[in-house]
Structures are given as C-alpha cells and as structure tokens.
Amino acid sequence: MHIKNNTPCQDKISYINKENLSIIALSDGAGSAKLSHLGAENSVNFVCNEFAQSFDYYFEQTDASIVKTKIINKINDNITQLSKKHNCDISAFAHTLLFVVIKDDNFILFHIGDGVIGCLKNGNIEVASKPTNDEFANVTVFTTSPNAMQNTKLIKGKMLNIDGFVLMSDGSERSFYDKKSNKLAKILERLLILNSILPNMALHKKLINIFKNSVLNKTNDDCSFLMISKKSKFSEITDEQKFKIFGSCNNKNYKKRSSF
C-alpha cells in the first residue's frame, strides 16, 4: 500500500547479532497515526540498544511487571521527546512492538499488539505469542495505549528444544497464521531450518519471491518478517541432506544461493 501511494513504510525492524547475543525487533506503526513510522523506528532501535547492554538485568528479574513497566516507560519517554520535537500528541506515534532476545541459552520474548511470534520447538512450528486484537480485527493495542501494560506479553526461559523464532507484522500474519486454529503455516518450519543451514541472507531471494507471489496478494498492508535460528543444530549435516531439504534445488543452485 505504501509503495503504491509513495508514503513511508510504517513497519520497522532492527537486529543485532554478535558473539553470544542475538536480538530481532519488529514494530508496526498504526495506520491512523501520521508519524507512527517514527515511533516504530525509535522503539526497535531502543530495544536493540537496551537489551544489548542490559539483558542480564532484565532476565534476572523475578517479577515480570518490573520488566514490563521499565520497558514501556522508557519507550514512552522516548515518544514524549518525539512529540515535543514534532509538536504533536504521543498518539501520533502509536505502534506495536515484538522482539526476541537470545543470550547464550536464555531468551526473552516481548509482545504488544497484533502480529505473531512463532518458535521452532522439537522440529515443529508453534505459536509463542498470538495477536492482541479487540472486537474488530483491525483494532489492537499500542505501546502508547493506556492499557499497554495489561496487554503486554513477556516470556523468558531456556532455549532447550527451541531452535528458532519468527516475528511477523499483521500484514505477513495473514499469510502465515490461521487465527481460528491458532496455528502457523508449516512452511515456516522449512524456512527456519534453511535459515539455520545457510549463510546470512542466503534466503533473501526465496523470501522475496514468496512475498511477491503470495503474501502481498493477500493484503494491502506493509509486510515484515524476521527469523532467528540456532546455527549449531544443522551445521554438521551433509550437502546431500541439505539438498533434500531444498527439494528441487540442484548443486549449482545451492552453491549460487549459499554465496550471498
């Protein structure tokens, strides 16, 4: 929609991958809020910086409300500064927020609003956090909403049998998530496994094709999609096994795709 109308994309993403720490963050700006893209961008950048510095502090907290309150307050402090800069109400920057942080074998998951977080657990794709919508599908909760605290999902734990996570905005959600059954599309299992096998960006062309040929046909909304996978589980499998996972890919295509 925003490509067609030549307006700013309201979905924003950010990520960090270094040593024993990985972070993926996604935010969808409210369509009705004129500066929501600025709020979304501010929050994903803040989350990455905050948890890169303070993951241990947040993970060690035994009271989830302390973490929720601190994160929401810091986000809204940032939005307040933006509202002063642009001389408008904070509602103009309304946005959802989804992020996952992994350090060593520990993880933190955080979710406000619509969109979906999935995880690959024991080889199966599962919903880790489903969308928060009101009575109508297009009405959700934002970081700036008065009831944000009550509707924030926070999960922490050990990776154990979890091999990856996927985040998606509500635009992508319509192709990969069935709200009635609360289930995610099986193709996500394959994509997360391939993400584990291949070098960074090796799935770039494949994902672009999936989005162009399928996902974008089902929505007029912005579509964002982030994956994070363990490398170790699949790094030792043979090329023959890799080719089987790719399906119809031959050696030539595999080498081409793995050269990104």
Coordinates of C-alpha atoms in Angstrom, one line a residue:
M1 CA 0.0 0.0 0.0
H2 CA 2.7 2.5 1.0
I3 CA 4.8 1.6 -2.1
K4 CA 1.8 2.3 -4.3
N5 CA 1.0 5.6 -2.5
N6 CA 4.6 6.6 -2.2
T7 CA 4.2 7.1 1.6
P8 CA 6.6 5.9 4.4
C9 CA 6.5 2.2 5.3
Q10 CA 5.1 2.0 8.8
D11 CA 6.8 -1.3 9.6
K12 CA 10.3 -1.1 11.1
I13 CA 12.8 -3.7 12.0
S14 CA 16.1 -3.8 13.8
Y15 CA 18.5 -6.6 14.8
I16 CA 21.8 -7.3 16.5
N17 CA 23.9 -10.5 16.1
K18 CA 27.2 -10.6 17.9
E19 CA 29.1 -13.2 19.9
N20 CA 26.6 -14.8 22.3
L21 CA 23.8 -12.3 21.9
S22 CA 21.1 -12.0 19.2
I23 CA 18.2 -9.6 19.0
I24 CA 15.4 -9.2 16.5
A25 CA 12.8 -6.5 16.9
L26 CA 9.8 -5.5 14.8
S27 CA 7.3 -2.7 15.1
D28 CA 4.2 -1.9 13.0
G29 CA 3.1 1.7 13.1
A30 CA -0.6 2.4 13.4
G31 CA -2.1 3.2 10.0
S32 CA -4.2 6.1 11.5
A33 CA -1.2 7.7 13.2
K34 CA 0.6 10.2 10.9
L35 CA 4.0 9.8 12.5
S36 CA 3.8 6.1 13.6
H37 CA 6.8 5.2 11.4
L38 CA 9.0 7.4 13.5
G39 CA 7.7 5.9 16.7
A40 CA 8.2 2.4 15.4
E41 CA 11.7 3.1 14.3
N42 CA 12.6 4.7 17.6
S43 CA 11.3 1.7 19.6
V44 CA 13.1 -1.1 17.6
N45 CA 16.4 0.8 17.8
F46 CA 15.9 1.4 21.5
V47 CA 15.1 -2.2 22.2
C48 CA 18.3 -3.4 20.5
N49 CA 20.5 -1.0 22.3
E50 CA 18.8 -1.5 25.7
F51 CA 19.0 -5.3 25.7
A52 CA 22.5 -5.4 24.2
Q53 CA 23.6 -3.6 27.3
S54 CA 21.2 -4.9 30.0
F55 CA 19.9 -8.4 29.1
D56 CA 21.2 -9.9 32.3
Y57 CA 19.4 -7.3 34.4
Y58 CA 16.1 -8.0 32.7
F59 CA 16.5 -11.8 32.6
E60 CA 17.3 -12.0 36.3
Q61 CA 14.2 -10.1 37.4
T62 CA 11.7 -12.4 39.1
D63 CA 8.7 -10.0 38.8
A64 CA 7.6 -9.7 35.2
S65 CA 5.7 -6.4 35.9
I66 CA 9.1 -4.7 36.7
V67 CA 10.4 -5.5 33.2
K68 CA 7.1 -4.6 31.5
T69 CA 6.9 -1.3 33.4
K70 CA 10.5 -0.3 32.8
I71 CA 10.4 -1.1 29.1
I72 CA 7.1 0.6 28.4
N73 CA 8.0 3.7 30.5
K74 CA 11.4 4.1 28.6
I75 CA 9.6 3.7 25.3
N76 CA 7.0 6.3 26.1
D77 CA 9.7 8.6 27.5
N78 CA 11.3 8.5 24.1
I79 CA 8.0 9.0 22.4
T80 CA 7.3 12.0 24.6
Q81 CA 10.5 13.6 23.4
L82 CA 9.5 12.9 19.8
S83 CA 6.1 14.5 20.4
K84 CA 7.8 17.7 21.8
K85 CA 10.1 17.8 18.8
H86 CA 7.2 17.5 16.3
N87 CA 4.7 19.4 18.4
C88 CA 2.0 16.8 18.5
D89 CA 0.4 14.3 20.8
I90 CA 2.1 10.9 21.5
S91 CA -0.8 9.1 19.8
A92 CA 0.6 10.3 16.5
F93 CA 3.5 7.8 17.1
A94 CA 1.3 4.8 18.0
H95 CA 2.9 1.4 17.1
T96 CA 3.0 -2.2 18.1
L97 CA 6.2 -4.0 19.3
L98 CA 7.5 -7.5 19.1
F99 CA 11.0 -8.6 20.0
V100 CA 13.1 -11.7 21.0
V101 CA 16.5 -11.6 22.6
I102 CA 18.7 -14.6 23.0
K103 CA 21.9 -14.7 25.0
D104 CA 23.7 -18.0 25.4
D105 CA 20.9 -20.4 26.2
N106 CA 18.5 -17.8 27.7
F107 CA 15.8 -15.9 25.9
I108 CA 13.3 -13.1 26.5
L109 CA 10.2 -12.6 24.4
F110 CA 8.1 -9.3 24.4
H111 CA 4.9 -8.6 22.5
I112 CA 2.5 -5.6 22.5
G113 CA -0.3 -5.6 19.9
D114 CA -1.0 -7.6 16.8
G115 CA 1.4 -9.6 14.7
V116 CA 2.6 -13.0 15.7
I117 CA 5.7 -14.6 17.3
G118 CA 6.3 -18.2 16.4
C119 CA 9.0 -20.7 17.6
L120 CA 10.5 -23.9 16.2
K121 CA 10.3 -26.3 19.0
N122 CA 11.2 -30.0 18.7
G123 CA 11.1 -29.6 15.0
N124 CA 7.6 -28.1 14.9
I125 CA 6.4 -24.6 14.4
E126 CA 4.3 -23.3 17.3
V127 CA 2.7 -20.0 18.2
A128 CA 4.7 -18.4 21.0
S129 CA 2.6 -15.3 21.2
K130 CA -0.6 -14.6 19.3
P131 CA -2.0 -11.2 18.2
T132 CA -3.8 -8.9 20.6
N133 CA -6.9 -7.6 18.9
D134 CA -10.1 -6.1 20.2
E135 CA -13.6 -7.0 18.8
F136 CA -12.5 -5.9 15.4
A137 CA -9.6 -7.4 13.5
N138 CA -8.0 -4.0 12.7
V139 CA -8.1 -2.7 16.3
T140 CA -5.2 -3.5 18.5
V141 CA -3.1 -2.3 21.4
F142 CA -0.1 0.0 21.0
T143 CA 2.9 0.9 23.2
T144 CA 1.2 4.3 23.8
S145 CA -2.2 2.9 24.7
P146 CA -3.5 3.4 28.3
N147 CA -3.9 -0.4 28.6
A148 CA -0.5 -1.3 27.1
M149 CA 0.8 -2.7 30.4
Q150 CA -2.1 -5.1 30.9
N151 CA -1.8 -6.4 27.3
T152 CA 2.0 -6.9 27.2
K153 CA 3.2 -10.4 26.9
L154 CA 6.6 -11.2 28.4
I155 CA 8.1 -14.7 28.4
K156 CA 11.6 -15.7 29.5
G157 CA 13.2 -19.1 29.6
K158 CA 15.8 -21.5 28.3
M159 CA 16.3 -22.4 24.6
L160 CA 16.4 -26.2 25.3
N161 CA 14.3 -27.7 22.5
I162 CA 13.7 -24.3 20.8
D163 CA 15.7 -23.9 17.6
G164 CA 14.5 -20.5 16.3
F165 CA 11.9 -17.7 16.4
V166 CA 10.0 -15.9 13.7
L167 CA 8.4 -12.4 14.1
M168 CA 5.8 -11.0 11.7
S169 CA 3.6 -7.9 11.4
D170 CA -0.1 -8.3 10.8
G171 CA 0.4 -7.9 7.0
S172 CA 2.6 -11.1 7.0
E173 CA 0.4 -12.7 9.6
R174 CA -2.5 -13.0 7.1
S175 CA -0.5 -15.4 5.0
F176 CA 1.3 -17.5 7.7
Y177 CA -1.2 -17.5 10.6
D178 CA -4.7 -19.0 11.0
K179 CA -6.5 -17.2 13.8
K180 CA -9.3 -19.7 14.1
S181 CA -6.9 -22.7 14.8
N182 CA -4.2 -20.5 16.3
K183 CA -1.7 -22.3 14.1
L184 CA 1.2 -21.2 11.9
A185 CA 1.9 -22.3 8.3
K186 CA 4.1 -25.4 8.1
I187 CA 6.4 -23.7 5.5
L188 CA 7.8 -21.7 8.5
E189 CA 9.4 -24.9 9.8
R190 CA 11.3 -25.3 6.5
L191 CA 12.3 -21.6 6.3
L192 CA 13.7 -21.7 9.9
I193 CA 15.7 -24.8 9.1
L194 CA 17.1 -23.3 5.9
N195 CA 17.9 -20.2 7.9
S196 CA 20.0 -22.4 10.2
I197 CA 21.8 -24.1 7.4
L198 CA 22.7 -21.2 5.1
P199 CA 24.9 -18.2 5.4
N200 CA 23.4 -14.8 6.3
M201 CA 21.0 -13.5 3.6
A202 CA 21.0 -16.8 1.6
L203 CA 17.2 -17.0 1.9
H204 CA 16.8 -13.4 0.7
K205 CA 15.8 -14.2 -2.9
K206 CA 13.5 -17.0 -1.8
L207 CA 11.7 -14.8 0.7
I208 CA 11.3 -12.0 -1.8
N209 CA 9.7 -14.5 -4.3
I210 CA 7.3 -15.8 -1.6
F211 CA 6.3 -12.3 -0.6
K212 CA 5.9 -11.1 -4.2
N213 CA 4.0 -14.2 -5.4
S214 CA 1.8 -14.9 -2.4
V215 CA 2.0 -12.7 0.7
L216 CA 1.5 -9.3 -0.9
N217 CA -1.5 -10.6 -2.8
K218 CA -3.4 -11.2 0.4
T219 CA -3.1 -7.7 2.0
N220 CA -2.7 -4.0 1.2
D221 CA -0.7 -3.6 4.5
D222 CA 3.1 -3.4 5.0
C223 CA 4.6 -6.9 5.5
S224 CA 7.5 -7.5 7.8
F225 CA 9.1 -10.9 8.7
L226 CA 12.2 -11.7 10.8
M227 CA 13.8 -15.1 11.6
I228 CA 16.4 -16.1 14.1
S229 CA 17.8 -19.7 14.2
K230 CA 20.4 -21.7 16.0
K231 CA 23.3 -22.5 13.7
S232 CA 24.7 -25.4 15.6
K233 CA 21.9 -27.9 15.2
F234 CA 22.2 -28.2 11.4
S235 CA 25.7 -27.0 10.7
E236 CA 27.2 -30.6 10.5
I237 CA 24.7 -32.2 8.1
T238 CA 25.9 -33.3 4.7
D239 CA 25.4 -31.5 1.5
E240 CA 23.1 -34.4 0.3
Q241 CA 20.9 -33.8 3.3
K242 CA 20.8 -30.1 2.6
F243 CA 19.8 -30.7 -1.0
K244 CA 16.9 -32.9 0.2
I245 CA 15.7 -30.1 2.4
F246 CA 15.9 -27.7 -0.5
G247 CA 13.7 -30.0 -2.5
S248 CA 14.2 -29.4 -6.2
C249 CA 17.4 -27.4 -5.8
N250 CA 20.5 -28.9 -7.5
N251 CA 24.2 -28.5 -6.7
K252 CA 24.5 -25.5 -8.9
N253 CA 21.6 -23.7 -7.4
Y254 CA 22.7 -24.5 -3.9
K255 CA 26.2 -23.0 -4.5
K256 CA 24.7 -19.9 -6.0
R257 CA 22.3 -19.4 -3.1
S258 CA 25.0 -20.0 -0.4
S259 CA 27.3 -17.4 -1.9
F260 CA 25.4 -14.4 -0.5

